[in-house]
PDB file of C-alpha atoms and ligand atoms in Angstrom:
ATOM      1  CA  MET L   1       0.000   0.000   0.000  1.00 86.00           C
ATOM      2  CA  ARG L   2       1.444   3.340  -1.107  1.00 93.00           C
ATOM      3  CA  ILE L   3       0.612   6.874   0.009  1.00 97.00           C
ATOM      4  CA  GLN L   4       1.958   9.561  -2.304  1.00 97.00           C
ATOM      5  CA  VAL L   5       1.674  13.269  -2.952  1.00 98.00           C
ATOM      6  CA  VAL L   6       1.251  14.818  -6.390  1.00 98.00           C
ATOM      7  CA  GLN L   7       0.827  18.393  -7.493  1.00 98.00           C
ATOM      8  CA  ALA L   8      -1.843  18.198 -10.176  1.00 98.00           C
ATOM      9  CA  ASP L   9      -5.364  18.964 -11.261  1.00 98.00           C
ATOM     10  CA  ILE L  10      -7.291  16.047  -9.718  1.00 98.00           C
ATOM     11  CA  THR L  11      -9.590  15.865 -12.756  1.00 98.00           C
ATOM     12  CA  ARG L  12      -6.632  14.686 -14.852  1.00 98.00           C
ATOM     13  CA  LEU L  13      -5.670  11.709 -12.680  1.00 98.00           C
ATOM     14  CA  ALA L  14      -6.344   8.291 -14.202  1.00 97.00           C
ATOM     15  CA  LEU L  15      -6.959   6.230 -11.069  1.00 98.00           C
ATOM     16  CA  ASP L  16      -9.915   4.090 -10.002  1.00 98.00           C
ATOM     17  CA  ALA L  17     -11.465   7.003  -8.108  1.00 98.00           C
ATOM     18  CA  ILE L  18     -11.093  10.629  -7.124  1.00 99.00           C
ATOM     19  CA  VAL L  19     -12.676  12.300  -4.129  1.00 99.00           C
ATOM     20  CA  ASN L  20     -14.685  15.489  -4.498  1.00 99.00           C
ATOM     21  CA  ALA L  21     -14.775  18.161  -1.767  1.00 98.00           C
ATOM     22  CA  ALA L  22     -18.467  18.848  -2.172  1.00 98.00           C
ATOM     23  CA  ASN L  23     -21.260  20.627  -0.305  1.00 98.00           C
ATOM     24  CA  PRO L  24     -24.307  18.930   1.189  1.00 98.00           C
ATOM     25  CA  THR L  25     -26.493  19.539  -1.893  1.00 98.00           C
ATOM     26  CA  LEU L  26     -24.051  17.581  -4.108  1.00 98.00           C
ATOM     27  CA  LEU L  27     -25.139  19.920  -6.916  1.00 98.00           C
ATOM     28  CA  GLY L  28     -21.699  21.372  -7.634  1.00 98.00           C
ATOM     29  CA  GLY L  29     -19.966  24.570  -6.630  1.00 97.00           C
ATOM     30  CA  GLY L  30     -16.603  26.250  -7.079  1.00 97.00           C
ATOM     31  CA  GLY L  31     -13.108  24.989  -6.302  1.00 98.00           C
ATOM     32  CA  VAL L  32     -12.402  21.332  -6.874  1.00 98.00           C
ATOM     33  CA  ASP L  33     -16.161  20.616  -6.920  1.00 98.00           C
ATOM     34  CA  GLY L  34     -16.573  22.952  -9.885  1.00 98.00           C
ATOM     35  CA  ALA L  35     -13.536  21.518 -11.655  1.00 98.00           C
ATOM     36  CA  ILE L  36     -14.774  17.939 -11.247  1.00 98.00           C
ATOM     37  CA  HIS L  37     -18.255  18.752 -12.519  1.00 98.00           C
ATOM     38  CA  ARG L  38     -16.858  20.706 -15.484  1.00 98.00           C
ATOM     39  CA  ALA L  39     -14.565  17.846 -16.458  1.00 98.00           C
ATOM     40  CA  ALA L  40     -17.148  15.102 -15.800  1.00 98.00           C
ATOM     41  CA  GLY L  41     -19.864  16.745 -17.837  1.00 98.00           C
ATOM     42  CA  PRO L  42     -23.609  17.069 -17.179  1.00 98.00           C
ATOM     43  CA  GLY L  43     -24.071  13.375 -16.498  1.00 98.00           C
ATOM     44  CA  LEU L  44     -22.387  13.730 -13.119  1.00 98.00           C
ATOM     45  CA  LEU L  45     -24.784  16.451 -12.000  1.00 98.00           C
ATOM     46  CA  ALA L  46     -27.726  14.388 -13.218  1.00 98.00           C
ATOM     47  CA  GLU L  47     -26.518  11.378 -11.214  1.00 98.00           C
ATOM     48  CA  CYS L  48     -25.939  13.519  -8.131  1.00 98.00           C
ATOM     49  CA  ARG L  49     -29.356  15.120  -8.431  1.00 98.00           C
ATOM     50  CA  ALA L  50     -30.895  11.638  -8.495  1.00 98.00           C
ATOM     51  CA  LEU L  51     -29.311  10.754  -5.132  1.00 98.00           C
ATOM     52  CA  PRO L  52     -31.883  10.899  -2.333  1.00 98.00           C
ATOM     53  CA  GLU L  53     -32.169  13.998  -0.148  1.00 98.00           C
ATOM     54  CA  ILE L  54     -32.094  12.989   3.500  1.00 97.00           C
ATOM     55  CA  SER L  55     -33.408  16.417   4.438  1.00 98.00           C
ATOM     56  CA  PRO L  56     -34.352  19.418   2.256  1.00 97.00           C
ATOM     57  CA  GLY L  57     -31.292  20.280   0.143  1.00 97.00           C
ATOM     58  CA  VAL L  58     -29.061  17.685   1.876  1.00 98.00           C
ATOM     59  CA  ARG L  59     -27.882  14.634  -0.086  1.00 98.00           C
ATOM     60  CA  CYS L  60     -24.642  14.215   1.865  1.00 98.00           C
ATOM     61  CA  PRO L  61     -24.280  15.446   5.461  1.00 98.00           C
ATOM     62  CA  THR L  62     -20.922  16.822   6.566  1.00 98.00           C
ATOM     63  CA  GLY L  63     -18.465  14.007   7.260  1.00 98.00           C
ATOM     64  CA  GLU L  64     -20.300  11.454   5.137  1.00 98.00           C
ATOM     65  CA  ALA L  65     -19.570  10.249   1.598  1.00 98.00           C
ATOM     66  CA  ARG L  66     -21.560   9.260  -1.494  1.00 98.00           C
ATOM     67  CA  ILE L  67     -20.348   7.549  -4.682  1.00 98.00           C
ATOM     68  CA  THR L  68     -21.161   8.115  -8.344  1.00 98.00           C
ATOM     69  CA  GLY L  69     -19.690   7.155 -11.689  1.00 98.00           C
ATOM     70  CA  GLY L  70     -16.852   9.153 -13.233  1.00 98.00           C
ATOM     71  CA  HIS L  71     -18.724  10.057 -16.428  1.00 98.00           C
ATOM     72  CA  ALA L  72     -16.353  11.975 -18.764  1.00 98.00           C
ATOM     73  CA  LEU L  73     -13.520  11.940 -16.199  1.00 98.00           C
ATOM     74  CA  PRO L  74     -10.622   9.467 -16.630  1.00 98.00           C
ATOM     75  CA  VAL L  75     -11.731   7.664 -13.441  1.00 98.00           C
ATOM     76  CA  HIS L  76     -14.420   5.043 -12.925  1.00 98.00           C
ATOM     77  CA  TRP L  77     -15.757   6.524  -9.692  1.00 98.00           C
ATOM     78  CA  VAL L  78     -16.162   9.852  -7.940  1.00 99.00           C
ATOM     79  CA  ILE L  79     -16.585   9.744  -4.168  1.00 99.00           C
ATOM     80  CA  HIS L  80     -18.215  12.933  -2.924  1.00 98.00           C
ATOM     81  CA  THR L  81     -17.591  13.955   0.659  1.00 99.00           C
ATOM     82  CA  VAL L  82     -18.496  17.113   2.535  1.00 98.00           C
ATOM     83  CA  GLY L  83     -15.865  18.605   4.775  1.00 98.00           C
ATOM     84  CA  PRO L  84     -16.582  20.824   7.777  1.00 98.00           C
ATOM     85  CA  VAL L  85     -16.600  24.589   7.483  1.00 98.00           C
ATOM     86  CA  TRP L  86     -13.869  25.898   9.811  1.00 98.00           C
ATOM     87  CA  LYS L  87     -15.464  27.682  12.788  1.00 98.00           C
ATOM     88  CA  GLY L  88     -12.404  28.008  14.994  1.00 98.00           C
ATOM     89  CA  GLY L  89     -11.846  24.350  15.859  1.00 97.00           C
ATOM     90  CA  ASP L  90     -14.281  23.849  18.725  1.00 97.00           C
ATOM     91  CA  ALA L  91     -17.331  22.883  16.675  1.00 98.00           C
ATOM     92  CA  GLY L  92     -16.308  19.300  16.028  1.00 98.00           C
ATOM     93  CA  GLU L  93     -14.356  20.126  12.868  1.00 98.00           C
ATOM     94  CA  PRO L  94     -11.451  17.688  13.438  1.00 98.00           C
ATOM     95  CA  ALA L  95     -13.753  14.713  13.970  1.00 98.00           C
ATOM     96  CA  LEU L  96     -15.850  15.636  10.942  1.00 98.00           C
ATOM     97  CA  LEU L  97     -12.804  16.050   8.697  1.00 98.00           C
ATOM     98  CA  ALA L  98     -11.418  12.697   9.868  1.00 98.00           C
ATOM     99  CA  ALA L  99     -14.801  11.146   9.098  1.00 98.00           C
ATOM    100  CA  CYS L 100     -14.589  12.418   5.497  1.00 98.00           C
ATOM    101  CA  TYR L 101     -11.391  10.456   4.871  1.00 98.00           C
ATOM    102  CA  ARG L 102     -12.585   7.376   6.781  1.00 98.00           C
ATOM    103  CA  ASN L 103     -15.985   7.238   5.102  1.00 98.00           C
ATOM    104  CA  ALA L 104     -14.586   7.876   1.628  1.00 98.00           C
ATOM    105  CA  LEU L 105     -12.115   5.004   2.058  1.00 98.00           C
ATOM    106  CA  ALA L 106     -14.826   2.730   3.459  1.00 98.00           C
ATOM    107  CA  LEU L 107     -16.935   3.360   0.346  1.00 98.00           C
ATOM    108  CA  ALA L 108     -13.877   2.777  -1.843  1.00 98.00           C
ATOM    109  CA  GLU L 109     -13.147  -0.572  -0.190  1.00 98.00           C
ATOM    110  CA  GLU L 110     -16.810  -1.573  -0.540  1.00 97.00           C
ATOM    111  CA  LYS L 111     -16.581  -0.996  -4.314  1.00 97.00           C
ATOM    112  CA  GLY L 112     -13.256  -2.780  -4.727  1.00 98.00           C
ATOM    113  CA  ILE L 113     -11.433   0.471  -5.568  1.00 98.00           C
ATOM    114  CA  ALA L 114      -7.630   0.006  -5.475  1.00 98.00           C
ATOM    115  CA  SER L 115      -6.383   3.535  -6.225  1.00 98.00           C
ATOM    116  CA  ILE L 116      -7.904   6.798  -5.021  1.00 98.00           C
ATOM    117  CA  ALA L 117      -6.921  10.478  -4.887  1.00 99.00           C
ATOM    118  CA  PHE L 118      -8.000  13.043  -2.305  1.00 99.00           C
ATOM    119  CA  PRO L 119      -7.933  16.828  -2.631  1.00 99.00           C
ATOM    120  CA  ALA L 120      -7.151  18.878   0.476  1.00 98.00           C
ATOM    121  CA  ILE L 121     -10.711  18.668   1.815  1.00 98.00           C
ATOM    122  CA  SER L 122     -11.983  21.840   3.533  1.00 98.00           C
ATOM    123  CA  CYS L 123      -8.689  23.721   2.931  1.00 98.00           C
ATOM    124  CA  GLY L 124     -10.178  26.114   0.378  1.00 98.00           C
ATOM    125  CA  VAL L 125     -13.569  27.811   0.600  1.00 97.00           C
ATOM    126  CA  TYR L 126     -14.283  26.042   3.893  1.00 98.00           C
ATOM    127  CA  GLY L 127     -11.265  27.706   5.489  1.00 98.00           C
ATOM    128  CA  TYR L 128      -9.737  24.818   7.413  1.00 98.00           C
ATOM    129  CA  PRO L 129      -6.145  25.773   8.327  1.00 98.00           C
ATOM    130  CA  PRO L 130      -3.840  23.472   6.306  1.00 98.00           C
ATOM    131  CA  GLU L 131      -1.421  23.200   9.243  1.00 98.00           C
ATOM    132  CA  ASP L 132      -4.189  21.376  11.093  1.00 98.00           C
ATOM    133  CA  ALA L 133      -5.942  19.655   8.176  1.00 98.00           C
ATOM    134  CA  VAL L 134      -2.890  18.059   6.558  1.00 98.00           C
ATOM    135  CA  PRO L 135      -1.598  16.044   9.555  1.00 98.00           C
ATOM    136  CA  LEU L 136      -5.175  15.071  10.345  1.00 98.00           C
ATOM    137  CA  ALA L 137      -5.736  13.867   6.761  1.00 98.00           C
ATOM    138  CA  ILE L 138      -2.594  11.733   6.858  1.00 98.00           C
ATOM    139  CA  ALA L 139      -3.406  10.254  10.273  1.00 97.00           C
ATOM    140  CA  SER L 140      -7.021   9.536   9.261  1.00 98.00           C
ATOM    141  CA  VAL L 141      -5.992   7.796   6.032  1.00 98.00           C
ATOM    142  CA  ARG L 142      -3.343   5.730   7.784  1.00 97.00           C
ATOM    143  CA  ALA L 143      -5.761   4.682  10.530  1.00 97.00           C
ATOM    144  CA  ALA L 144      -8.449   3.709   8.023  1.00 97.00           C
ATOM    145  CA  LEU L 145      -6.025   1.781   5.799  1.00 97.00           C
ATOM    146  CA  ALA L 146      -4.709  -0.198   8.787  1.00 96.00           C
ATOM    147  CA  ALA L 147      -8.133  -1.843   8.991  1.00 93.00           C
ATOM    148  CA  MET L 148      -8.507  -2.454   5.236  1.00 94.00           C
ATOM    149  CA  GLN L 149      -7.094  -4.792   2.593  1.00 92.00           C
ATOM    150  CA  GLY L 150      -8.165  -3.775  -0.898  1.00 93.00           C
ATOM    151  CA  ILE L 151      -6.790  -0.274  -1.301  1.00 97.00           C
ATOM    152  CA  GLU L 152      -3.322  -0.259  -2.853  1.00 97.00           C
ATOM    153  CA  GLU L 153      -2.661   3.432  -3.510  1.00 98.00           C
ATOM    154  CA  VAL L 154      -3.797   6.665  -1.916  1.00 98.00           C
ATOM    155  CA  VAL L 155      -2.775   9.931  -3.570  1.00 98.00           C
ATOM    156  CA  PHE L 156      -2.957  13.319  -1.910  1.00 98.00           C
ATOM    157  CA  CYS L 157      -3.529  15.536  -4.950  1.00 98.00           C
ATOM    158  CA  CYS L 158      -2.505  19.148  -4.286  1.00 98.00           C
ATOM    159  CA  PHE L 159      -3.375  21.961  -6.642  1.00 97.00           C
ATOM    160  CA  GLY L 160      -0.600  24.258  -5.443  1.00 96.00           C
ATOM    161  CA  ALA L 161       3.080  23.723  -4.652  1.00 98.00           C
ATOM    162  CA  ASP L 162       2.756  24.966  -1.072  1.00 97.00           C
ATOM    163  CA  MET L 163       0.148  22.356  -0.232  1.00 98.00           C
ATOM    164  CA  ALA L 164       2.222  19.624  -1.872  1.00 98.00           C
ATOM    165  CA  THR L 165       5.233  20.631   0.214  1.00 98.00           C
ATOM    166  CA  ARG L 166       3.077  20.641   3.331  1.00 98.00           C
ATOM    167  CA  TYR L 167       1.850  17.090   2.651  1.00 98.00           C
ATOM    168  CA  ARG L 168       5.338  15.830   1.793  1.00 98.00           C
ATOM    169  CA  ASP L 169       6.836  17.353   4.940  1.00 97.00           C
ATOM    170  CA  ALA L 170       4.025  15.959   7.075  1.00 97.00           C
ATOM    171  CA  LEU L 171       4.401  12.469   5.555  1.00 96.00           C
ATOM    172  CA  ALA L 172       8.164  12.561   6.047  1.00 94.00           C
ATOM    173  CA  GLY L 173       7.817  13.799   9.595  1.00 86.00           C
ATOM    174  CA  THR L 174       5.390  11.119  10.794  1.00 56.00           C
TER     175      THR L 174
HETATM  176  N1  APR K 201      -7.475  19.639  -8.316  1.00 60.52           N
HETATM  177  C1  APR K 201      -6.985  19.437  -7.066  1.00 60.52           C
HETATM  178  N2  APR K 201      -7.206  20.267  -6.026  1.00 60.52           N
HETATM  179  C2  APR K 201      -7.949  21.374  -6.289  1.00 60.52           C
HETATM  180  C3  APR K 201      -8.489  21.666  -7.558  1.00 60.52           C
HETATM  181  C4  APR K 201      -8.221  20.743  -8.602  1.00 60.52           C
HETATM  182  N3  APR K 201      -8.683  20.920  -9.845  1.00 60.52           N
HETATM  183  N4  APR K 201      -9.179  22.844  -7.473  1.00 60.52           N
HETATM  184  C5  APR K 201      -9.048  23.267  -6.204  1.00 60.52           C
HETATM  185  N5  APR K 201      -8.308  22.405  -5.481  1.00 60.52           N
HETATM  186  C6  APR K 201      -7.905  22.478  -4.078  1.00 60.52           C
HETATM  187  C7  APR K 201      -7.906  23.842  -3.439  1.00 60.52           C
HETATM  188  O1  APR K 201      -6.728  24.559  -3.790  1.00 60.52           O
HETATM  189  C8  APR K 201      -7.938  23.445  -1.964  1.00 60.52           C
HETATM  190  O2  APR K 201      -6.629  23.168  -1.500  1.00 60.52           O
HETATM  191  O3  APR K 201      -8.835  21.731  -3.319  1.00 60.52           O
HETATM  192  C9  APR K 201      -8.743  22.144  -1.961  1.00 60.52           C
HETATM  193  C10 APR K 201     -10.162  22.272  -1.404  1.00 60.52           C
HETATM  194  O4  APR K 201     -10.677  23.549  -1.728  1.00 60.52           O
HETATM  195  P1  APR K 201     -12.208  23.743  -2.200  1.00 60.52           P
HETATM  196  O5  APR K 201     -12.382  23.171  -3.546  1.00 60.52           O
HETATM  197  O6  APR K 201     -12.543  25.172  -1.988  1.00 60.52           O
HETATM  198  O7  APR K 201     -13.054  22.826  -1.194  1.00 60.52           O
HETATM  199  P2  APR K 201     -13.484  23.085   0.317  1.00 60.52           P
HETATM  200  O8  APR K 201     -12.568  24.005   1.027  1.00 60.52           O
HETATM  201  O9  APR K 201     -13.711  21.699   0.879  1.00 60.52           O
HETATM  202  O10 APR K 201     -14.878  23.849   0.180  1.00 60.52           O
HETATM  203  C11 APR K 201     -15.981  23.126  -0.317  1.00 60.52           C
HETATM  204  O11 APR K 201     -16.442  24.773  -1.977  1.00 60.52           O
HETATM  205  O12 APR K 201     -16.544  24.415  -4.216  1.00 60.52           O
HETATM  206  C12 APR K 201     -17.303  24.529  -3.090  1.00 60.52           C
HETATM  207  O13 APR K 201     -19.204  23.146  -3.534  1.00 60.52           O
HETATM  208  C13 APR K 201     -18.028  23.260  -2.750  1.00 60.52           C
HETATM  209  O14 APR K 201     -19.362  24.333  -1.105  1.00 60.52           O
HETATM  210  C14 APR K 201     -18.266  23.455  -1.292  1.00 60.52           C
HETATM  211  C15 APR K 201     -16.980  24.122  -0.825  1.00 60.52           C
END
């Protein structure tokens, strides 16, 4: 099992699955969510819209994950997860962010996915400080993988060089 860091546009990765940093509606947005929907084409939005709402406007609660096909993307699956909005750190954000990684990997294992890439969930619009999110992401992935068999490769896909350096330093330091 390999964990690696790449600096890339996640929509270009040809793995089994990529993870989307979505919002609870699962109807698209900006950031990586917007990039994934643009690259996947309208079929992804149609599939997301067909997912059941568990409450008005909520198809995926914060911390949970849902899976769809990859549509026009070079991946077979997209796993959508909703990270916490940073509110200072005392509103349960760490546990919710950890749950995003754990639940996304649990869904991946269920589907027999062997390679999967994560963006830096919550580190953009949702304002989670990367100095807290990055070590938590690495620890959450490692903990989840320790209890799994099928996943062979996890990629932390960073859009910018700073984030890639942060992940590489954190991986080297742990
Ligand atoms: N590939 C990889 N990473 C990307 C890409 C891309 N194409 N585009 C953006 N990113 C990075 C950002 O630089 C950031 O580090 O993904 C990380 C997450 O940032 P956001 O996409 O803003 O996601 P998040 O902070 O979780 O906020 C989610 O933003 O787009 C909306 O609908 C989304 O409401 C939700 C919110």
